[in-house]
Amino acid sequence: MTGLGAVFRPQLPPERLRAIARLADQAGLEELWLWEDCFLEGGISTAAAALAWTERVRVGVGLLPVPLRNVAVTAMEAATLHRLFPGRAILAVGHGVQDWMGQVGARAESPLTLLREHLLALRALLDGERITTDGRYVKLDDVALDWPPEAGVEVLAGATGPRTLRLSGEAASGTVLHAGTPPEGVRRARRLIDEGRESAGRTDPHKVVVYLLTATDATTATTATRATTATRATGPDATARLRAELEAEGLVSVPDLGVAGDAGAVAKAVERLAEAGADTVILQPTADEPDPEGFVRFVATEVRPLVP
């Protein structure tokens, strides 16, 4: 079955998270994803709060920029979340936006080397190993977690370029692809990930998570549905919002990217990504989504039943 989720975008103030997380839990949403974008909201702090406010929804952070974090701190925080909320936390790490990393004085000369060293050390620490390493960026002297996760956990990597996609296949448990990835981009990513897996002799599963930029009209409830659910449809407003966001990201010329439509249209877009190799598709509302709560309900109650 294709996994399905939604993004709580950090353009919303942190105080909106509680209501949306609880709604996601109650509506049956499988995964609620958060971002650690500079200079908006912290990934670990929001994930911990969302997990504490809910009972069953899985909470993902996609992603934690490794230049901002000592790997021992990443491991400590990840292990704590996994022990407090077993099976419900999903964490991805990545390069981060290089301009932002430069703004805070953390830009690495070789982002790929840093990510490789961080991934290998993080996975080892979360597996309960005691490690000493003297890499270019990651330096640990006889470090082990006192409270590692009680079961093996996934460490995902955000990746875009060929070298990072191969690295993710080699050193991560899964890959997160941003919303600028059309179905053909997912196929290409899978091939590169598999090249990395083959070079490292990896045979374990490797999950691919893809964001899908999604726009629908503002929620409209009929008398029959007002008490239970809401219906969202396509229209000029949804199409215009999708196009505006693609233009802002310089992606308007990319074919088959994003979707503006009702539940049926969105489900078909999800299926195209799944057929291309996505295991989980996370619906990403536009930054100006007028009804974030309605969007989460739409994903859980209208799109989910249409996705195999």
CSV table of C-alpha atoms in Angstrom, one decimal:
chain,number,residue,atom,x,y,z
A,1,MET,CA,0.0,0.0,0.0
A,2,THR,CA,1.2,3.5,-0.8
A,3,GLY,CA,1.8,5.5,2.3
A,4,LEU,CA,0.1,8.9,2.5
A,5,GLY,CA,0.6,12.0,4.6
A,6,ALA,CA,0.5,15.8,4.7
A,7,VAL,CA,2.9,18.6,5.6
A,8,PHE,CA,2.4,21.2,8.4
A,9,ARG,CA,4.3,24.0,6.7
A,10,PRO,CA,6.4,26.2,9.0
A,11,GLN,CA,4.9,29.3,7.4
A,12,LEU,CA,2.2,28.7,9.9
A,13,PRO,CA,3.0,29.9,13.4
A,14,PRO,CA,4.0,27.2,15.9
A,15,GLU,CA,0.8,27.7,18.0
A,16,ARG,CA,-1.2,26.3,15.1
A,17,LEU,CA,0.5,22.9,15.3
A,18,ARG,CA,-1.4,21.5,18.3
A,19,ALA,CA,-4.9,21.7,16.7
A,20,ILE,CA,-3.6,20.4,13.3
A,21,ALA,CA,-1.7,17.5,14.9
A,22,ARG,CA,-4.8,16.5,16.9
A,23,LEU,CA,-7.0,16.8,13.9
A,24,ALA,CA,-4.6,14.6,11.9
A,25,ASP,CA,-4.7,12.0,14.6
A,26,GLN,CA,-8.5,12.0,14.9
A,27,ALA,CA,-9.0,12.0,11.1
A,28,GLY,CA,-6.8,8.9,10.6
A,29,LEU,CA,-3.9,10.6,8.8
A,30,GLU,CA,-1.0,8.2,8.6
A,31,GLU,CA,1.9,10.7,8.6
A,32,LEU,CA,2.3,14.4,9.5
A,33,TRP,CA,5.5,15.9,8.3
A,34,LEU,CA,7.3,19.0,9.6
A,35,TRP,CA,10.2,21.0,8.3
A,36,GLU,CA,13.3,22.6,9.9
A,37,ASP,CA,13.6,25.5,7.5
A,38,CYS,CA,15.7,28.5,8.5
A,39,PHE,CA,14.6,30.6,10.3
A,40,LEU,CA,11.1,29.3,11.1
A,41,GLU,CA,10.6,26.4,13.5
A,42,GLY,CA,12.8,23.7,15.1
A,43,GLY,CA,12.3,20.2,13.8
A,44,ILE,CA,12.9,18.2,17.0
A,45,SER,CA,11.0,20.6,19.2
A,46,THR,CA,7.9,20.6,16.9
A,47,ALA,CA,8.1,16.8,16.4
A,48,ALA,CA,8.2,16.2,20.1
A,49,ALA,CA,5.2,18.4,20.7
A,50,ALA,CA,3.2,16.9,17.9
A,51,LEU,CA,4.0,13.4,19.1
A,52,ALA,CA,3.0,14.2,22.7
A,53,TRP,CA,-0.3,15.7,21.6
A,54,THR,CA,-1.3,12.7,19.6
A,55,GLU,CA,-1.7,8.9,20.0
A,56,ARG,CA,-1.2,7.2,16.6
A,57,VAL,CA,-0.1,9.5,13.7
A,58,ARG,CA,3.5,9.1,12.7
A,59,VAL,CA,5.4,12.4,12.7
A,60,GLY,CA,8.2,13.0,10.2
A,61,VAL,CA,10.9,15.7,10.1
A,62,GLY,CA,12.1,16.3,6.6
A,63,LEU,CA,14.8,17.4,7.1
A,64,LEU,CA,17.4,18.2,9.8
A,65,PRO,CA,20.3,20.1,8.2
A,66,VAL,CA,23.5,18.4,9.2
A,67,PRO,CA,25.7,21.5,9.1
A,68,LEU,CA,23.7,22.9,12.1
A,69,ARG,CA,24.1,19.8,14.2
A,70,ASN,CA,26.8,17.8,16.0
A,71,VAL,CA,26.0,14.2,15.2
A,72,ALA,CA,26.0,13.2,18.9
A,73,VAL,CA,23.2,15.7,19.5
A,74,THR,CA,21.3,14.4,16.5
A,75,ALA,CA,21.6,10.9,17.8
A,76,MET,CA,20.6,11.8,21.4
A,77,GLU,CA,17.5,13.7,20.2
A,78,ALA,CA,16.5,11.0,17.7
A,79,ALA,CA,17.0,8.2,20.3
A,80,THR,CA,14.9,10.1,22.8
A,81,LEU,CA,12.0,10.5,20.4
A,82,HIS,CA,12.1,6.9,19.4
A,83,ARG,CA,12.1,5.7,23.0
A,84,LEU,CA,9.3,8.1,24.1
A,85,PHE,CA,7.2,7.4,21.0
A,86,PRO,CA,8.1,3.9,19.6
A,87,GLY,CA,7.4,3.5,15.9
A,88,ARG,CA,6.0,7.0,15.4
A,89,ALA,CA,9.0,9.3,14.7
A,90,ILE,CA,10.6,9.6,11.3
A,91,LEU,CA,13.7,11.6,10.9
A,92,ALA,CA,15.6,12.7,7.8
A,93,VAL,CA,18.9,14.5,7.6
A,94,GLY,CA,20.4,16.4,4.7
A,95,HIS,CA,22.6,19.2,3.3
A,96,GLY,CA,20.3,22.0,4.2
A,97,VAL,CA,19.9,25.0,1.9
A,98,GLN,CA,23.4,26.2,1.3
A,99,ASP,CA,22.6,29.9,1.4
A,100,TRP,CA,21.0,29.5,4.8
A,101,MET,CA,24.0,27.5,6.0
A,102,GLY,CA,26.2,30.4,4.9
A,103,GLN,CA,24.0,32.9,6.8
A,104,VAL,CA,24.7,31.1,10.1
A,105,GLY,CA,28.4,30.4,9.4
A,106,ALA,CA,27.9,26.6,9.0
A,107,ARG,CA,28.4,26.1,5.3
A,108,ALA,CA,30.6,23.1,4.6
A,109,GLU,CA,33.3,23.1,1.9
A,110,SER,CA,32.2,19.6,1.0
A,111,PRO,CA,28.5,19.0,1.9
A,112,LEU,CA,28.7,15.5,0.5
A,113,THR,CA,31.6,14.5,2.8
A,114,LEU,CA,29.8,16.0,5.8
A,115,LEU,CA,26.5,14.2,5.0
A,116,ARG,CA,28.3,10.8,4.5
A,117,GLU,CA,30.2,11.1,7.8
A,118,HIS,CA,27.1,12.2,9.6
A,119,LEU,CA,24.9,9.4,8.2
A,120,LEU,CA,27.4,6.7,9.0
A,121,ALA,CA,28.0,7.9,12.6
A,122,LEU,CA,24.3,8.5,13.2
A,123,ARG,CA,23.3,5.1,12.1
A,124,ALA,CA,26.1,3.5,14.2
A,125,LEU,CA,25.1,5.4,17.4
A,126,LEU,CA,21.4,4.7,16.9
A,127,ASP,CA,22.3,1.0,16.5
A,128,GLY,CA,23.9,1.1,20.0
A,129,GLU,CA,27.5,1.1,18.8
A,130,ARG,CA,30.4,2.8,20.6
A,131,ILE,CA,32.4,4.6,18.0
A,132,THR,CA,35.6,6.6,17.5
A,133,THR,CA,36.1,8.4,14.3
A,134,ASP,CA,38.3,11.2,13.0
A,135,GLY,CA,36.7,12.4,9.8
A,136,ARG,CA,37.0,15.7,8.0
A,137,TYR,CA,33.9,17.0,9.8
A,138,VAL,CA,32.6,14.3,12.3
A,139,LYS,CA,35.0,13.6,15.1
A,140,LEU,CA,34.0,11.3,18.0
A,141,ASP,CA,36.1,9.9,20.7
A,142,ASP,CA,34.7,6.7,22.3
A,143,VAL,CA,31.0,7.9,22.0
A,144,ALA,CA,28.0,5.7,22.7
A,145,LEU,CA,24.4,6.5,23.6
A,146,ASP,CA,23.4,5.5,27.1
A,147,TRP,CA,19.8,5.2,25.9
A,148,PRO,CA,19.8,4.0,22.3
A,149,PRO,CA,16.5,3.1,20.7
A,150,GLU,CA,15.2,-0.3,21.8
A,151,ALA,CA,14.7,-1.4,18.2
A,152,GLY,CA,16.4,-0.6,14.9
A,153,VAL,CA,15.2,2.8,13.5
A,154,GLU,CA,15.3,4.3,10.0
A,155,VAL,CA,17.6,7.2,9.2
A,156,LEU,CA,16.4,8.9,6.0
A,157,ALA,CA,18.4,11.3,3.8
A,158,GLY,CA,17.1,14.2,1.8
A,159,ALA,CA,18.7,14.1,-1.7
A,160,THR,CA,18.4,15.8,-5.0
A,161,GLY,CA,21.6,15.5,-7.1
A,162,PRO,CA,23.1,12.3,-8.4
A,163,ARG,CA,26.0,12.0,-5.9
A,164,THR,CA,23.7,12.6,-3.0
A,165,LEU,CA,21.1,10.1,-4.3
A,166,ARG,CA,23.8,7.5,-4.6
A,167,LEU,CA,25.1,8.3,-1.1
A,168,SER,CA,21.5,7.9,0.3
A,169,GLY,CA,21.3,4.5,-1.3
A,170,GLU,CA,24.7,3.6,0.2
A,171,ALA,CA,24.4,5.0,3.7
A,172,ALA,CA,20.7,5.8,4.6
A,173,SER,CA,17.6,3.7,5.2
A,174,GLY,CA,15.5,5.8,2.9
A,175,THR,CA,15.4,8.9,0.8
A,176,VAL,CA,13.2,12.0,0.9
A,177,LEU,CA,12.6,13.8,-2.5
A,178,HIS,CA,11.3,17.4,-2.6
A,179,ALA,CA,8.2,18.6,-4.3
A,180,GLY,CA,10.2,19.5,-7.4
A,181,THR,CA,10.4,15.8,-8.3
A,182,PRO,CA,8.0,14.6,-11.0
A,183,PRO,CA,7.3,10.9,-11.7
A,184,GLU,CA,10.2,10.7,-14.2
A,185,GLY,CA,12.5,12.3,-11.5
A,186,VAL,CA,11.4,9.6,-9.1
A,187,ARG,CA,12.4,6.9,-11.6
A,188,ARG,CA,15.8,8.5,-12.1
A,189,ALA,CA,16.2,8.8,-8.3
A,190,ARG,CA,15.4,5.2,-7.8
A,191,ARG,CA,18.1,4.2,-10.3
A,192,LEU,CA,20.7,6.3,-8.7
A,193,ILE,CA,19.7,5.1,-5.2
A,194,ASP,CA,20.0,1.5,-6.4
A,195,GLU,CA,23.5,2.2,-7.8
A,196,GLY,CA,24.5,3.3,-4.3
A,197,ARG,CA,22.9,0.3,-2.6
A,198,GLU,CA,24.7,-2.0,-5.0
A,199,SER,CA,28.1,-0.4,-4.4
A,200,ALA,CA,27.6,-0.8,-0.7
A,201,GLY,CA,26.2,-4.3,-0.9
A,202,ARG,CA,22.9,-3.2,0.7
A,203,THR,CA,19.9,-5.6,0.4
A,204,ASP,CA,17.7,-4.2,3.1
A,205,PRO,CA,14.5,-2.2,2.2
A,206,HIS,CA,15.0,1.4,1.1
A,207,LYS,CA,11.9,3.7,1.4
A,208,VAL,CA,11.4,6.6,-1.0
A,209,VAL,CA,9.3,9.5,0.3
A,210,VAL,CA,8.2,12.1,-2.2
A,211,TYR,CA,6.5,15.5,-1.5
A,212,LEU,CA,3.6,16.4,-3.9
A,213,LEU,CA,2.7,20.0,-4.1
A,214,THR,CA,-1.1,20.1,-3.9
A,215,ALA,CA,-3.7,22.8,-4.3
A,216,THR,CA,-7.5,22.5,-3.9
A,217,ASP,CA,-10.2,25.1,-3.4
A,218,ALA,CA,-11.2,26.3,0.1
A,219,THR,CA,-13.3,23.8,2.0
A,220,THR,CA,-17.0,23.9,1.2
A,221,ALA,CA,-19.3,21.9,3.4
A,222,THR,CA,-22.8,20.8,2.4
A,223,THR,CA,-25.6,20.2,4.9
A,224,ALA,CA,-25.1,16.5,4.5
A,225,THR,CA,-21.4,16.5,5.0
A,226,ARG,CA,-20.9,19.4,7.5
A,227,ALA,CA,-21.0,17.1,10.5
A,228,THR,CA,-18.5,14.6,9.2
A,229,THR,CA,-16.3,15.7,6.4
A,230,ALA,CA,-15.8,18.4,3.7
A,231,THR,CA,-15.5,18.5,0.0
A,232,ARG,CA,-12.7,20.3,-1.8
A,233,ALA,CA,-12.6,20.7,-5.5
A,234,THR,CA,-10.4,22.3,-8.2
A,235,GLY,CA,-11.0,25.8,-9.6
A,236,PRO,CA,-9.3,28.9,-10.7
A,237,ASP,CA,-8.0,29.7,-7.2
A,238,ALA,CA,-6.4,26.3,-6.7
A,239,THR,CA,-4.8,26.4,-10.2
A,240,ALA,CA,-3.5,29.9,-9.7
A,241,ARG,CA,-2.0,29.1,-6.3
A,242,LEU,CA,-0.3,26.1,-7.6
A,243,ARG,CA,1.2,28.0,-10.6
A,244,ALA,CA,2.3,30.9,-8.4
A,245,GLU,CA,4.2,28.6,-6.1
A,246,LEU,CA,5.8,26.7,-9.0
A,247,GLU,CA,6.8,30.1,-10.5
A,248,ALA,CA,8.3,31.2,-7.2
A,249,GLU,CA,10.4,28.1,-7.0
A,250,GLY,CA,11.5,28.3,-10.7
A,251,LEU,CA,9.7,25.0,-11.5
A,252,VAL,CA,6.8,26.1,-13.7
A,253,SER,CA,8.4,24.6,-16.8
A,254,VAL,CA,8.8,21.2,-15.2
A,255,PRO,CA,6.2,18.8,-16.8
A,256,ASP,CA,3.8,16.8,-14.6
A,257,LEU,CA,4.7,18.6,-11.4
A,258,GLY,CA,2.2,19.3,-8.7
A,259,VAL,CA,-1.6,18.9,-8.8
A,260,ALA,CA,-4.6,21.2,-8.6
A,261,GLY,CA,-7.8,19.3,-8.3
A,262,ASP,CA,-10.3,17.4,-6.3
A,263,ALA,CA,-9.6,14.1,-4.4
A,264,GLY,CA,-9.8,12.0,-7.6
A,265,ALA,CA,-7.2,14.2,-9.4
A,266,VAL,CA,-4.9,14.2,-6.4
A,267,ALA,CA,-5.2,10.4,-6.0
A,268,LYS,CA,-4.2,9.9,-9.6
A,269,ALA,CA,-1.2,12.2,-9.1
A,270,VAL,CA,-0.2,10.1,-6.0
A,271,GLU,CA,-0.6,6.9,-8.0
A,272,ARG,CA,1.7,8.2,-10.8
A,273,LEU,CA,4.4,8.8,-8.2
A,274,ALA,CA,3.9,5.4,-6.7
A,275,GLU,CA,4.1,3.7,-10.1
A,276,ALA,CA,7.4,5.6,-10.6
A,277,GLY,CA,8.9,4.2,-7.3
A,278,ALA,CA,7.6,6.2,-4.4
A,279,ASP,CA,6.7,4.2,-1.3
A,280,THR,CA,5.1,7.2,0.5
A,281,VAL,CA,3.7,10.4,-0.9
A,282,ILE,CA,3.3,13.4,1.4
A,283,LEU,CA,0.9,16.1,0.1
A,284,GLN,CA,2.4,19.5,0.5
A,285,PRO,CA,-0.1,22.4,0.5
A,286,THR,CA,0.8,25.7,-1.0
A,287,ALA,CA,2.3,28.2,1.4
A,288,ASP,CA,-0.9,30.3,1.1
A,289,GLU,CA,-3.3,27.4,1.7
A,290,PRO,CA,-6.4,29.1,3.1
A,291,ASP,CA,-7.6,26.2,5.3
A,292,PRO,CA,-4.7,24.0,6.7
A,293,GLU,CA,-7.1,22.0,8.9
A,294,GLY,CA,-9.4,21.3,5.9
A,295,PHE,CA,-6.4,20.2,3.9
A,296,VAL,CA,-5.4,17.6,6.5
A,297,ARG,CA,-9.0,16.3,6.7
A,298,PHE,CA,-9.1,16.2,2.9
A,299,VAL,CA,-6.0,14.1,2.7
A,300,ALA,CA,-7.2,11.7,5.4
A,301,THR,CA,-10.8,11.3,4.5
A,302,GLU,CA,-11.1,12.0,0.8
A,303,VAL,CA,-7.8,11.1,-0.8
A,304,ARG,CA,-6.8,8.1,1.3
A,305,PRO,CA,-9.8,5.9,0.3
A,306,LEU,CA,-8.9,6.5,-3.4
A,307,VAL,CA,-5.2,5.5,-3.1
A,308,PRO,CA,-4.5,1.8,-3.3
